[in-house]
């Protein structure tokens, strides 16, 4: 219905902390203990963040074109799901926003995209992303599993590190982040 379509667009594109964000999917292989989506249904200017179904490329483009993007120079792929779970739409949309709007592209990811897509996605990702922000979140595999509770098991930590290395090898601008639920000592270990 028209009402559903309009409401759907309100949480594909949203503003958060002065930035322009795209919420492509609610799918994620992690159930992180710190995940914001377990605490609230909205974020920033979004009226809601939960998709009844993941938007297709046409719905994403329509939502972008109807949103006032004039004050932004970057778009961030980050929402209530892992953006590499919607990898084809991520790549197509990144190319679209670069061509149509001249935006820089940042992808906030858990770094498990190669496991999710069952192949090395880093060449395509690095081609379209100006910045790749990867959630390290823990200094070792055991703590990583304790925090992320992901579907891939203990090997996921090494897979995330390998994903990061592959992005760096392709000269991508890579940032690694940690959450504030770990100790200061763990943050120091992560920095190493």
CSV table of C-alpha atoms in Angstrom, one decimal:
chain,number,residue,atom,x,y,z
A,1,UNK,CA,0.0,0.0,0.0
A,2,UNK,CA,1.0,3.6,-0.4
A,3,UNK,CA,1.2,4.1,3.4
A,4,UNK,CA,3.6,1.1,3.7
A,5,UNK,CA,5.8,2.4,0.8
A,6,UNK,CA,6.0,5.9,2.3
A,7,UNK,CA,6.8,4.5,5.8
A,8,UNK,CA,9.4,2.1,4.3
A,9,UNK,CA,11.3,5.0,2.8
A,10,UNK,CA,11.5,6.8,6.2
A,11,UNK,CA,13.9,4.1,7.5
A,12,UNK,CA,15.9,3.3,4.4
A,13,UNK,CA,17.5,6.8,4.4
A,14,UNK,CA,17.9,8.7,7.7
A,15,UNK,CA,20.0,11.3,9.4
A,16,UNK,CA,22.1,10.5,12.4
A,17,UNK,CA,24.5,12.8,14.3
A,18,UNK,CA,24.5,15.1,11.3
A,19,UNK,CA,25.4,12.3,8.8
A,20,UNK,CA,23.4,10.6,6.0
A,21,UNK,CA,22.8,6.9,6.6
A,22,UNK,CA,21.4,4.0,4.6
A,23,UNK,CA,19.6,1.1,6.3
A,24,UNK,CA,19.7,-1.6,3.7
A,25,UNK,CA,18.8,-4.7,5.7
A,26,UNK,CA,17.9,-5.9,9.2
A,27,UNK,CA,19.8,-9.2,8.5
A,28,UNK,CA,22.9,-9.8,10.6
A,29,UNK,CA,24.8,-13.0,11.6
A,30,UNK,CA,25.6,-11.4,15.0
A,31,UNK,CA,23.6,-10.9,18.2
A,32,UNK,CA,26.0,-8.5,19.9
A,33,UNK,CA,25.4,-8.0,23.6
A,34,UNK,CA,25.8,-4.2,23.0
A,35,UNK,CA,23.6,-3.9,19.9
A,36,UNK,CA,21.5,-0.8,19.9
A,37,UNK,CA,18.6,-2.5,18.0
A,38,UNK,CA,17.8,-4.5,21.1
A,39,UNK,CA,17.3,-1.3,23.0
A,40,UNK,CA,15.2,0.9,20.6
A,41,UNK,CA,13.2,0.8,17.4
A,42,UNK,CA,14.3,4.2,16.0
A,43,UNK,CA,17.6,6.1,15.4
A,44,UNK,CA,18.2,9.6,14.3
A,45,UNK,CA,15.5,10.9,12.0
A,46,UNK,CA,14.2,7.5,11.1
A,47,UNK,CA,10.6,6.9,12.2
A,48,UNK,CA,11.5,3.2,12.6
A,49,UNK,CA,14.4,1.1,11.7
A,50,UNK,CA,12.8,-2.3,11.2
A,51,UNK,CA,12.1,-3.4,7.6
A,52,UNK,CA,9.0,-5.5,6.9
A,53,UNK,CA,11.2,-6.8,4.0
A,54,UNK,CA,14.6,-5.7,2.8
A,55,UNK,CA,14.3,-2.9,0.3
A,56,UNK,CA,15.3,-3.6,-3.3
A,57,UNK,CA,17.6,-1.3,-5.3
A,58,UNK,CA,14.6,0.6,-6.8
A,59,UNK,CA,13.2,1.3,-3.3
A,60,UNK,CA,16.6,2.5,-2.1
A,61,UNK,CA,17.0,4.9,-5.1
A,62,UNK,CA,13.5,6.2,-4.6
A,63,UNK,CA,14.1,6.9,-0.9
A,64,UNK,CA,17.4,8.6,-1.7
A,65,UNK,CA,15.8,10.8,-4.4
A,66,UNK,CA,13.0,11.8,-2.1
A,67,UNK,CA,15.3,12.7,0.8
A,68,UNK,CA,16.9,16.2,1.0
A,69,UNK,CA,20.5,15.2,0.5
A,70,UNK,CA,21.8,18.7,-0.2
A,71,UNK,CA,23.7,19.2,3.0
A,72,UNK,CA,25.7,16.0,2.9
A,73,UNK,CA,28.9,14.9,1.2
A,74,UNK,CA,29.1,11.4,2.5
A,75,UNK,CA,26.7,8.5,2.9
A,76,UNK,CA,27.2,5.8,5.5
A,77,UNK,CA,26.0,2.3,5.0
A,78,UNK,CA,24.9,1.4,8.5
A,79,UNK,CA,21.5,0.5,10.0
A,80,UNK,CA,19.8,-2.2,12.0
A,81,UNK,CA,21.6,-4.9,10.0
A,82,UNK,CA,25.0,-5.8,8.5
A,83,UNK,CA,25.2,-4.0,5.2
A,84,UNK,CA,27.2,-6.8,3.5
A,85,UNK,CA,24.2,-9.0,4.0
A,86,UNK,CA,22.7,-6.9,1.2
A,87,UNK,CA,26.0,-6.8,-0.7
A,88,UNK,CA,24.6,-6.5,-4.3
A,89,UNK,CA,22.4,-3.5,-3.2
A,90,UNK,CA,25.3,-2.0,-1.3
A,91,UNK,CA,27.6,-2.0,-4.3
A,92,UNK,CA,24.9,-0.8,-6.7
A,93,UNK,CA,23.8,2.0,-4.3
A,94,UNK,CA,27.4,3.1,-3.6
A,95,UNK,CA,28.0,3.4,-7.3
A,96,UNK,CA,24.7,5.3,-7.7
A,97,UNK,CA,25.4,7.8,-4.9
A,98,UNK,CA,28.9,8.5,-6.2
A,99,UNK,CA,27.7,9.1,-9.8
A,100,UNK,CA,24.5,11.0,-9.0
A,101,UNK,CA,25.5,13.0,-5.8
A,102,UNK,CA,29.3,12.8,-5.8
A,103,UNK,CA,29.1,11.4,-2.3
A,104,UNK,CA,32.0,9.7,-0.5
A,105,UNK,CA,31.0,6.3,0.8
A,106,UNK,CA,31.6,4.8,4.2
A,107,UNK,CA,30.7,1.3,5.1
A,108,UNK,CA,30.3,0.3,8.8
A,109,UNK,CA,30.7,-3.4,8.9
A,110,UNK,CA,31.3,-6.3,11.3
A,111,UNK,CA,34.0,-7.6,8.9
A,112,UNK,CA,32.3,-10.9,8.3
A,113,UNK,CA,31.2,-10.1,4.7
A,114,UNK,CA,33.4,-12.9,3.2
A,115,UNK,CA,31.7,-15.5,5.5
A,116,UNK,CA,28.3,-14.0,4.8
A,117,UNK,CA,28.7,-14.1,1.1
A,118,UNK,CA,30.8,-17.3,0.9
A,119,UNK,CA,33.4,-15.5,-1.2
A,120,UNK,CA,36.0,-12.7,-1.1
A,121,UNK,CA,34.0,-9.5,-1.5
A,122,UNK,CA,36.8,-7.2,-0.7
A,123,UNK,CA,37.8,-6.3,-4.3
A,124,UNK,CA,34.3,-5.0,-5.0
A,125,UNK,CA,33.9,-3.4,-1.6
A,126,UNK,CA,37.2,-1.5,-1.8
A,127,UNK,CA,36.3,-0.3,-5.3
A,128,UNK,CA,33.2,1.5,-4.1
A,129,UNK,CA,34.0,2.4,-0.5
A,130,UNK,CA,36.1,5.4,0.4
A,131,UNK,CA,36.2,4.3,4.1
A,132,UNK,CA,35.6,0.9,5.6
A,133,UNK,CA,35.0,0.9,9.3
A,134,UNK,CA,35.3,-2.6,10.8
A,135,UNK,CA,34.1,-3.5,14.2
A,136,UNK,CA,37.1,-5.2,16.0
A,137,UNK,CA,35.4,-5.1,19.4
A,138,UNK,CA,37.6,-7.6,21.1
A,139,UNK,CA,41.3,-8.5,21.5
A,140,UNK,CA,40.9,-12.2,20.9
A,141,UNK,CA,38.6,-14.9,19.4
A,142,UNK,CA,37.1,-16.0,22.7
A,143,UNK,CA,36.1,-12.5,23.8
A,144,UNK,CA,34.9,-11.7,20.3
A,145,UNK,CA,32.5,-14.7,20.4
A,146,UNK,CA,31.3,-13.7,23.9
A,147,UNK,CA,30.5,-10.2,22.7
A,148,UNK,CA,29.2,-10.8,19.1
A,149,UNK,CA,27.5,-14.2,19.6
A,150,UNK,CA,27.7,-14.7,15.8
A,151,UNK,CA,26.6,-17.6,13.7
A,152,UNK,CA,30.0,-18.5,12.3
A,153,UNK,CA,31.7,-19.6,15.5
A,154,UNK,CA,35.1,-19.1,17.0
A,155,UNK,CA,36.8,-18.9,13.6
A,156,UNK,CA,34.9,-15.7,12.9
A,157,UNK,CA,37.5,-13.5,14.7
A,158,UNK,CA,40.3,-14.7,12.3
A,159,UNK,CA,38.0,-14.3,9.4
A,160,UNK,CA,37.3,-10.7,10.4
A,161,UNK,CA,41.0,-10.0,10.7
A,162,UNK,CA,41.6,-11.6,7.3
A,163,UNK,CA,38.9,-9.4,5.8
A,164,UNK,CA,40.6,-6.4,7.3
A,165,UNK,CA,44.0,-7.4,5.9
A,166,UNK,CA,42.6,-7.9,2.5
A,167,UNK,CA,41.0,-4.5,2.5
A,168,UNK,CA,44.3,-2.9,3.6
A,169,UNK,CA,46.2,-4.8,0.9
A,170,UNK,CA,43.8,-3.1,-1.6
A,171,UNK,CA,44.9,0.3,-0.2
A,172,UNK,CA,41.5,0.9,1.3
A,173,UNK,CA,41.1,3.5,4.0
A,174,UNK,CA,40.3,1.1,6.9
A,175,UNK,CA,39.4,1.9,10.4
A,176,UNK,CA,38.9,-0.5,13.2
A,177,UNK,CA,36.6,0.3,16.1
A,178,UNK,CA,35.8,-1.1,19.5
A,179,UNK,CA,32.8,-0.7,21.7
A,180,UNK,CA,32.7,0.8,25.1
A,181,UNK,CA,31.7,-2.4,26.9
A,182,UNK,CA,35.2,-3.8,27.0
A,183,UNK,CA,37.8,-2.9,29.6
A,184,UNK,CA,40.6,-0.3,29.2
A,185,UNK,CA,43.1,-3.2,29.2
A,186,UNK,CA,41.2,-4.9,26.4
A,187,UNK,CA,41.2,-1.6,24.4
A,188,UNK,CA,45.0,-1.4,24.7
A,189,UNK,CA,45.2,-5.0,23.5
A,190,UNK,CA,43.0,-4.2,20.6
A,191,UNK,CA,45.2,-1.2,19.7
A,192,UNK,CA,48.2,-3.5,19.5
